XYZ file of C-alpha atoms in Angstrom:
516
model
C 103.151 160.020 73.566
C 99.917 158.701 75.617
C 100.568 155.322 74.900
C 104.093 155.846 76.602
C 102.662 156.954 79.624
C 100.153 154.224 80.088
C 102.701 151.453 79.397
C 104.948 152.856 82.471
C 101.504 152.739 84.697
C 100.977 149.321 83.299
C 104.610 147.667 83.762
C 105.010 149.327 86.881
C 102.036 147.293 88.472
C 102.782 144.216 86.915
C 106.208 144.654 89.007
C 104.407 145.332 91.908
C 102.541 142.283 92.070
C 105.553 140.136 91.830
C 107.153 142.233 94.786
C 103.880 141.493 96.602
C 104.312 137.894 96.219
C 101.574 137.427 93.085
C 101.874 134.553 90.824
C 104.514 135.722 87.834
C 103.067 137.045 85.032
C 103.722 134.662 82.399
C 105.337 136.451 79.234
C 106.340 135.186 75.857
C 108.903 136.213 73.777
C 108.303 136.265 69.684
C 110.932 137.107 67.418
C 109.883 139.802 64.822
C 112.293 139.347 61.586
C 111.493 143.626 61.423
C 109.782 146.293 62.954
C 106.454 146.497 62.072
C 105.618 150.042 59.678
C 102.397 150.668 61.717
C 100.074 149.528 64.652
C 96.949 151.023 62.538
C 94.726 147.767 61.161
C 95.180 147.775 56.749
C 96.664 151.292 56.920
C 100.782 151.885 55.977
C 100.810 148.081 56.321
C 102.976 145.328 56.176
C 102.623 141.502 56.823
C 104.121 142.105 60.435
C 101.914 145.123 60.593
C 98.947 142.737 59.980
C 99.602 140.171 62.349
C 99.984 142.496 65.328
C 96.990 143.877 64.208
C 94.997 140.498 64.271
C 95.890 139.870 67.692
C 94.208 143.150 69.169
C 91.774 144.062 67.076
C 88.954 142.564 65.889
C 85.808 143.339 62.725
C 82.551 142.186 63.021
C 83.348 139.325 61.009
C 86.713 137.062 60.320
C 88.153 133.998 58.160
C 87.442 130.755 59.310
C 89.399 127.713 59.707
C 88.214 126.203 56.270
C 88.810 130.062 54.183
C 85.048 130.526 55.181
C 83.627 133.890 56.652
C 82.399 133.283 60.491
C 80.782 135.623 62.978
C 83.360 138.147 65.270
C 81.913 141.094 66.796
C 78.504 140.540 64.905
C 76.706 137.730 66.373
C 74.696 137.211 63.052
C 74.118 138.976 59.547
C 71.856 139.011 56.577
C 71.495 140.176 53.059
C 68.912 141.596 51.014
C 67.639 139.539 47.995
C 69.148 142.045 45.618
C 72.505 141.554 47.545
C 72.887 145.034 48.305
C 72.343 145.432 51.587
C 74.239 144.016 54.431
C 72.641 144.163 57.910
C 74.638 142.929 61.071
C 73.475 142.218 64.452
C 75.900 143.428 67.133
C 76.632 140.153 69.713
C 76.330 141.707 73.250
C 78.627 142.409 76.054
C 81.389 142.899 73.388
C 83.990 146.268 74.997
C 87.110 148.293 73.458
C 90.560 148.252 75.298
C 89.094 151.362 77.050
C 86.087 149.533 78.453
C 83.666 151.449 76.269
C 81.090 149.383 74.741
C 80.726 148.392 71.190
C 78.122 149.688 69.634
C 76.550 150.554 66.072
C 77.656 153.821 66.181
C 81.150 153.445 66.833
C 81.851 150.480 64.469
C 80.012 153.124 61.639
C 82.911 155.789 63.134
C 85.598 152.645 62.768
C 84.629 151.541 58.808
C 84.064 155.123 57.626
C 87.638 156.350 59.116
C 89.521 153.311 57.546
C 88.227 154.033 54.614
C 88.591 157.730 54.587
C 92.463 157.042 55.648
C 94.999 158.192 52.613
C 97.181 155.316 52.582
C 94.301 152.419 53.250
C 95.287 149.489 51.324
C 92.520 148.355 50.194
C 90.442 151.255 49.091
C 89.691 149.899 45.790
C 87.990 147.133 47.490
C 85.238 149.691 48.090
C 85.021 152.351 45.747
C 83.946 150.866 43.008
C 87.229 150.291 41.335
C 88.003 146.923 42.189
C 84.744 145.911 44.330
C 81.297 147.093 44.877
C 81.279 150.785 46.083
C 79.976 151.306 49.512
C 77.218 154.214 49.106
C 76.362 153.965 53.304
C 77.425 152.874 56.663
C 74.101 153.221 58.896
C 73.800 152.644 62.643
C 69.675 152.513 62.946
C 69.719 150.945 66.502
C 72.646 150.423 69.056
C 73.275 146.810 68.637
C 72.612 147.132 64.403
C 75.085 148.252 61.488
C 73.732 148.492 57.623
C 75.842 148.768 55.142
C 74.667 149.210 51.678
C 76.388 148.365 48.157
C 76.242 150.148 45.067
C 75.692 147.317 42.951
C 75.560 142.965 43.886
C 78.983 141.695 45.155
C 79.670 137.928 46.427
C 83.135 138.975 47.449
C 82.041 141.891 50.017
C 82.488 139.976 53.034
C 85.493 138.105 51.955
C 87.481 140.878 50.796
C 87.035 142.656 54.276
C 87.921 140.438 56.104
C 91.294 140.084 54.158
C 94.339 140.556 56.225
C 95.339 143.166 54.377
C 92.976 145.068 55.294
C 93.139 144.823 58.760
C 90.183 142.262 58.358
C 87.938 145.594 58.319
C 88.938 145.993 62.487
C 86.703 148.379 64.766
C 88.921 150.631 66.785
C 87.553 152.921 69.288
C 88.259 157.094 68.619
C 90.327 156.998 71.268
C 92.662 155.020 68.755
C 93.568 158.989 67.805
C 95.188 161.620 69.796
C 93.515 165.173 70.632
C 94.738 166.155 66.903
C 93.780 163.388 64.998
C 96.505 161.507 64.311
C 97.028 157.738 64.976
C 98.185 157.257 68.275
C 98.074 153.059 68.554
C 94.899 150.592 68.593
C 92.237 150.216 70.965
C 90.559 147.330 70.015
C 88.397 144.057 71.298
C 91.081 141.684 70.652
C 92.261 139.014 73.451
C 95.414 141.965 73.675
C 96.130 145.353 74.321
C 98.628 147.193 72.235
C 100.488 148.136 75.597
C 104.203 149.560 73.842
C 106.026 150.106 70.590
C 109.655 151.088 71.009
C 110.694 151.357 67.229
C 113.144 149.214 66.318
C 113.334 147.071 69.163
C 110.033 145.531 70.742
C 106.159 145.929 70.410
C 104.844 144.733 74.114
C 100.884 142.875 73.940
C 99.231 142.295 77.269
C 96.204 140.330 78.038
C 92.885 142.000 77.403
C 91.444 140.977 81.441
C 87.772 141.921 80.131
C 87.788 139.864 77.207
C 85.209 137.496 76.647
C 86.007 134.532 74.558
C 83.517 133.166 72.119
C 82.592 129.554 73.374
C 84.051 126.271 71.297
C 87.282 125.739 69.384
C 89.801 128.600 67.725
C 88.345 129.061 63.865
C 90.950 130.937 62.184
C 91.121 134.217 63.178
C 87.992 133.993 65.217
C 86.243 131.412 67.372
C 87.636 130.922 70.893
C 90.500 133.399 71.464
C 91.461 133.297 74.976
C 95.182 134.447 76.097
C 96.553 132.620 78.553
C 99.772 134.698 78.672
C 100.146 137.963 80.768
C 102.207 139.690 78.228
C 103.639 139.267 74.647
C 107.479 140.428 73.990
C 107.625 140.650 70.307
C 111.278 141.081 69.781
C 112.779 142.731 66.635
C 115.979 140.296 65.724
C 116.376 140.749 62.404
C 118.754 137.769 61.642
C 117.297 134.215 61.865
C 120.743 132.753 63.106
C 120.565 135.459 66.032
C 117.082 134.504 66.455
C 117.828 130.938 66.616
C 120.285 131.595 69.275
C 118.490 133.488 71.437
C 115.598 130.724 71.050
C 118.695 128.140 72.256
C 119.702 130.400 74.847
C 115.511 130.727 76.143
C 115.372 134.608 75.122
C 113.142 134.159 73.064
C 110.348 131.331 72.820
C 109.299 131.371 69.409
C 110.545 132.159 66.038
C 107.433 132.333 63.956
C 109.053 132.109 60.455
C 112.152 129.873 59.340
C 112.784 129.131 55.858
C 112.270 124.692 55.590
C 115.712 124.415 55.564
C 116.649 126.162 58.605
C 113.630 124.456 60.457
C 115.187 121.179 59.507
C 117.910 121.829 61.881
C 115.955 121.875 64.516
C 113.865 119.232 63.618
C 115.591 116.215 65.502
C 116.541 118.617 68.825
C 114.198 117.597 71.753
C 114.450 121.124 73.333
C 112.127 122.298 70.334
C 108.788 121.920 68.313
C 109.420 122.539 64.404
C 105.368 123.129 62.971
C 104.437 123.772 59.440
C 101.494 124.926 58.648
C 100.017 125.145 54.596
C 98.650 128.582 53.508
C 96.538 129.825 50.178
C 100.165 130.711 48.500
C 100.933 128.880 45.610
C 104.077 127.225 44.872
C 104.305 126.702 40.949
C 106.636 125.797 37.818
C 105.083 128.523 35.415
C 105.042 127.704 31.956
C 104.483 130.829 29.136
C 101.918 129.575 26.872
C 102.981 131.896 24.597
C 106.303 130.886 24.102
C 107.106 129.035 20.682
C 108.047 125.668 22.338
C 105.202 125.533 25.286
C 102.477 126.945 23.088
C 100.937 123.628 22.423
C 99.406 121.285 25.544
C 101.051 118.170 24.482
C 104.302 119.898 25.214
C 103.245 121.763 28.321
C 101.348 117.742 29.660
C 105.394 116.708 28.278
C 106.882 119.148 30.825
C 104.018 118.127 33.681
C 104.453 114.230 33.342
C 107.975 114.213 33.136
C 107.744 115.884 37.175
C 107.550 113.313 40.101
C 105.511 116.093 41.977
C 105.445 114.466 45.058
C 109.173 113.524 45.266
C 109.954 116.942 44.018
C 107.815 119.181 46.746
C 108.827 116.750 49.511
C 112.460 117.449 49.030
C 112.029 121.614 47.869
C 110.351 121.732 50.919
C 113.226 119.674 53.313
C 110.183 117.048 53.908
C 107.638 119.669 55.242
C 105.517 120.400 52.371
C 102.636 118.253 50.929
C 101.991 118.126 46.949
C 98.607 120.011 45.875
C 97.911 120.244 42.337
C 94.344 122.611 42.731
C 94.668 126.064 43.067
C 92.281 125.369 46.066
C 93.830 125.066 49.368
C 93.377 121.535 50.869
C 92.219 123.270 53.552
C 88.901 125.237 52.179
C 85.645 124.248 52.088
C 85.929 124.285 48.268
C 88.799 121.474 48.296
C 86.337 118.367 47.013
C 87.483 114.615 46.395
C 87.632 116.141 42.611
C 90.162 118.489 43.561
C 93.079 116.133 44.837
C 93.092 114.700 40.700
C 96.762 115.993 39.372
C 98.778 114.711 36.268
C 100.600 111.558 37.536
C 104.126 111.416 37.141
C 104.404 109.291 33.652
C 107.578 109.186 32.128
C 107.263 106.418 29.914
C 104.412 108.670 27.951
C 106.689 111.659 27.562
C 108.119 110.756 24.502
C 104.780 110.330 22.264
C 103.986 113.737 23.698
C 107.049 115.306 22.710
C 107.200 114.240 19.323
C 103.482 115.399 19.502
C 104.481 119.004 20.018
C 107.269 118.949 17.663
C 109.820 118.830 19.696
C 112.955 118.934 18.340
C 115.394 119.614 21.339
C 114.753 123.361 21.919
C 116.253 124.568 25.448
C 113.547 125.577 27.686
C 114.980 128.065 30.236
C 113.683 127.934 33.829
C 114.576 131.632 35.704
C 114.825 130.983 39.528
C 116.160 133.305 42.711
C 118.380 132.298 45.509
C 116.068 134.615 47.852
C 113.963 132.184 48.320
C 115.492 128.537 48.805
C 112.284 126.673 47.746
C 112.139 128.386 44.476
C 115.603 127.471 44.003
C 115.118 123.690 44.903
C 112.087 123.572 42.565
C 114.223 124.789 39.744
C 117.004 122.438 40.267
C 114.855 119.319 40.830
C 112.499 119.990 37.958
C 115.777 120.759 35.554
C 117.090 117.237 36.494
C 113.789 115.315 36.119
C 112.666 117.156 32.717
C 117.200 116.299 31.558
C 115.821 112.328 32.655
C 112.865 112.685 30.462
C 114.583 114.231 27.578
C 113.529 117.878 27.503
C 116.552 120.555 27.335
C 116.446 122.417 30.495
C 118.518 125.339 31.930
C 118.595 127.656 34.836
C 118.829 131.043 34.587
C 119.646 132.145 38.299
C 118.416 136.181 38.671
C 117.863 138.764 41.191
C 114.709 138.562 42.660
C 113.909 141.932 41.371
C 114.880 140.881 38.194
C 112.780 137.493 37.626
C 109.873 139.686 39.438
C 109.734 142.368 36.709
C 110.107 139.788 34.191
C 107.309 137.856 35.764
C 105.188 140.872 35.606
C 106.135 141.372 31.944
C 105.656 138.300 30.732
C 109.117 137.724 29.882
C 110.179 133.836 30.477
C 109.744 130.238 29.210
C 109.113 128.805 32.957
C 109.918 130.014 35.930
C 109.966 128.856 39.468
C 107.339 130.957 41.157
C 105.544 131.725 44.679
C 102.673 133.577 44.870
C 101.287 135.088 48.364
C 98.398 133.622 50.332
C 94.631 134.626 48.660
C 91.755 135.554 51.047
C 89.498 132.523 48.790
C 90.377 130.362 46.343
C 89.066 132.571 43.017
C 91.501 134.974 44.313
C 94.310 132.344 43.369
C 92.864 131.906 39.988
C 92.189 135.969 39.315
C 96.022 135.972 40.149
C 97.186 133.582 37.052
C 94.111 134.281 34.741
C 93.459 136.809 32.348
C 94.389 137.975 28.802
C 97.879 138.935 28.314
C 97.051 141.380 25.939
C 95.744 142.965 29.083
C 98.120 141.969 31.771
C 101.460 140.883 31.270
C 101.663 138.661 34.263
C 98.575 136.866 32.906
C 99.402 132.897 32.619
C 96.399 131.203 32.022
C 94.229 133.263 29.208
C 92.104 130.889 27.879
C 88.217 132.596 27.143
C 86.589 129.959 28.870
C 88.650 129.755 32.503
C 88.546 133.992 32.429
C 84.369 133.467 32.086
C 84.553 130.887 34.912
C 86.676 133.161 37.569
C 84.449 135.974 36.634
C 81.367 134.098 37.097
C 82.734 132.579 40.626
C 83.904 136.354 41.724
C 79.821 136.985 41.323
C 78.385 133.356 42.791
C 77.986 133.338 46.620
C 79.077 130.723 48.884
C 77.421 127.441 47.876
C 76.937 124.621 45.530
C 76.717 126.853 42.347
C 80.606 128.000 43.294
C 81.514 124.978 44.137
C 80.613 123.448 40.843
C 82.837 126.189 39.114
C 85.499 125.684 41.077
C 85.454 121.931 40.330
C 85.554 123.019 36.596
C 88.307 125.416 36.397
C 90.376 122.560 38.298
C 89.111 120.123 35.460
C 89.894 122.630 32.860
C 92.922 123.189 34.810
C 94.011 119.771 34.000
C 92.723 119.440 30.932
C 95.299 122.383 29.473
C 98.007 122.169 31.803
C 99.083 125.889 31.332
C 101.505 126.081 34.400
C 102.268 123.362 36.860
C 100.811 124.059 40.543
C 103.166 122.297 42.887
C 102.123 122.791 46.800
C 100.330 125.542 48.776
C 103.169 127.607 50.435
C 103.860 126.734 54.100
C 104.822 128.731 57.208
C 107.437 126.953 59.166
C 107.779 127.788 62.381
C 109.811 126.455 65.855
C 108.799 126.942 69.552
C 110.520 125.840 72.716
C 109.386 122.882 74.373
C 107.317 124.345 77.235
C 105.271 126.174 74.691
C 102.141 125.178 74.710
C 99.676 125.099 71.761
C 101.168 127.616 70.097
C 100.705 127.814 65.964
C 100.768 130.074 63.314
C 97.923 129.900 60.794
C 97.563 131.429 57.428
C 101.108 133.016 57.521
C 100.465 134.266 61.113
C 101.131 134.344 64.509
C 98.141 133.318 66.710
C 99.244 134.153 70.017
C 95.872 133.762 71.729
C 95.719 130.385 73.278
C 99.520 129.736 73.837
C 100.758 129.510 77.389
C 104.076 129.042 79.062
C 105.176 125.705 80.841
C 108.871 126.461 82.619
């Protein structure tokens, strides 16, 4: 394998220059809970996969801080008044792993190969099936890329730069071997992908001809500077081994604890427990369909009768923070209006519950013990709806099992995550539509499926923020699940880690640096 061969060049000089005398070269060690399926940006991916990925590579354009779409490798873009056309201006002095220059040409090569690539996961994005279809990818001058839609789509931009899709990264065609076959990524990012030995370690080093964008870190983009030599990414597959070898200084950080193994840690001086809130959802569905929640005085019952706050603080072993909109706190869609929930009312359960007809039915609430927050949601929201007079049980399952039945439709309530969203209508498309249609479908009410539609279609602005702020109202207005929290990432570091974080369920490892 090339990339082999180049790693042995690369180690061997780093161990050179500390037999010389040098400075040391300052490496980090990150646990990975698996190997990652593939170094190749939204292709054979997995969430591991992904945040390798955003650490070396880079697309013209990324996610912001606030869930907002900043500049990357473009400097600047525009878009044609029919909202068809999409042409970027190339920022300058931008070069690939290999020193090659970025240029119009090459990104065209990059975009048209991902989405050529059998096993791209997001293909539908772009072909017309779920998004706009691309009709061309045109590189009219050096420094200028055009891309041109099919038909009008708000969500272009924001669907690219999606994780999952390898946030649309240009890689150089050097990224292939003589054949054409992946070989590993050469990028733009602040790292090189400098090793992969499967099943034990991917090795990172610093990119030495990187140029960092000026200012703060935004997100994925913004100032990305790494201030570490090299990045040991460590497959230990067991959290408690993980945990040791962060006690032991093997490894300096675990990037992903569940809350209640983070709590732990919390009160040990030798380590830094973060959390850090994400566009995942954590939720008490309700099935509107079912006989006893079908009306909203029963369903506003179920919602009153939680202390939300109390409830999320302790699922969460004190880390999480209650948010009843399906729009991050974070985004730049999260208005004043937006932090209005159903108070915790007890005393007006009752009148709603004889309301609805309520004559004692048991409401079952399906939970897993994969997941221990799902499980603590379950067993705190049983014991406050008991208090308030509403028949609960849990049904404990499989997490296969409560999945399927999820995407069947096949429960009264059930304690629920759902993964992080690139926006905030990407939360609602997840819980809205008509369940004659989609089984998983929670919320099919004509008017909030007309509203997500219309905000899929509305571009960044006032217009979209004024639907927003009425599926939130109509939101509260029917109650049909109960939104909890946005899900968190939890992670710990050693104490002479410095700045490090990981945002939107990822590792940022540009910016961290290593104080022994």
């Amino acid at each position: 394998m090339r990339l082999g061969h180049r790693i042995g060049a690369s180690a061997l000089g780093i161990m050179a220059a500390l037999a010389a005398g040098g400075a040391a070269a300052q490496t980090l060690n990150v646990q990975l809970s698996s190997d990652i399926r593939s170094s190749r940006p939204g292709v054979n991916r997995d969430a591991l996969s992904d945040m390798v990925a955003l650490n070396v590579a880079e697309g013209l354009f990324a996610i912001g801080e606030r869930g907002d779409i900043v500049p990357m490798l473009a400097e600047s873009w525009t878009v044609s008044d029919d909202g068809t056309v999409y042409t970027f201006a190339l920022r300058e002095g931008r070069v690939f792993h290999n020193g090659a220059p970025v240029t119009a040409d090459l990104v065209k090569q990059s975009w048209e190969a991902m989405l050529a690539a059998p096993d791209f996961n997001c293909a539908g994005f772009f072909d017309g099936s779920r998004g706009a279809a691309i009709t061309s990818i045109e590189a009219p001058e050096a420094d200028t890329v055009v891309i041109t839609l099919e038909e009008p789509d708000a969500m272009f931009l924001k669907y690219a730069a999606q994780s999952q899709c390898g946030g649309m990264a240009v890689t150089h065609p050097d990224s292939f071997s003589a054949d054409g076959d992946w070989d590993h990524p050469v990028g733009t990012g602040p790292f090189t992908f400098a090793d992969w030995r499967r099943g034990q370690s991917v090795v990172l080093e610093k990119f030495a001809d990187y140029q960092p964008l000026t200012g703060e870190p935004d997100g994925f983009a913004g100032h990305k500077e790494a201030l570490v030599d090299v990045v040991n990414l460590v497959v230990t597959p067991d959290r408690a081994t993980a945990v040791a070898a962060l006690r032991s200084g093997d490894l300096d950080v675990v990037p992903y604890l569940s809350t209640s193994e983070a709590a732990e840690l919390m009160d040990d001086p030798d380590f830094e427990v973060k959390s850090s809130p994400h566009g995942g959802m954590i939720t008490l569905l309700m099935q509107t369909a079912d006989p006893v929640l079908s009306s909203t005085e029963m369903r506003m019952a179920v919602a009153k009768a939680l202390d939300i706050p109390q409830l999320v603080d302790v699922a969460t072993d004190g880390l999480g923070t209650a948010n009843a909109s399906l729009v991050p706190k974070g985004s730049i869609y999260h208005s004043a209006l937006h932090d209005r929930s159903i108070d915790y009312a007890p005393d007006e359960v009752p009148a709603l519950l004889e309301a609805a007809g309520y004559n004692g039915e048991e409401l079952v609430i399906q939970t897993n013990r994969r997941n221990p927050i799902n499980e603590n949601v379950a067993v705190l929201a049983q014991a406050m709806l008991q208090m308030a007079g509403i028949n609960a049980r849990i049904e404990v399952l499989e997490w296969a099992t409560q999945l399927d039945r999820f995407r069947s439709g096949s429960f009264q309530m059930s304690a629920f995550n759902y993964s992080d969203r690139a926006d905030p209508v990407l939360a609602y498309s997840a819980v809205v539509d008509s369940k004659e249609d989609r089984g998983s479908a929670i919320w099919d009410d004509p008017r909030a499926i007309e509203l997500v539609a219309k905000t899929l279609q509305t571009p960044d602005g006032d217009a979209r923020q004024a639907l927003f702020d009425e599926l939130h109202e109509l939101y509260l207005e029917q109650m049909p699940f109960v939104m909890l929290a946005n899900n968190l990432t939890v992670s710990v570091n050693a104490d002479y880690v410095q700045d490090y974080s990981t945002w939107n369920g990822f590792a940022r490892l540009w910016g961290v640096s290593v104080e022994k």
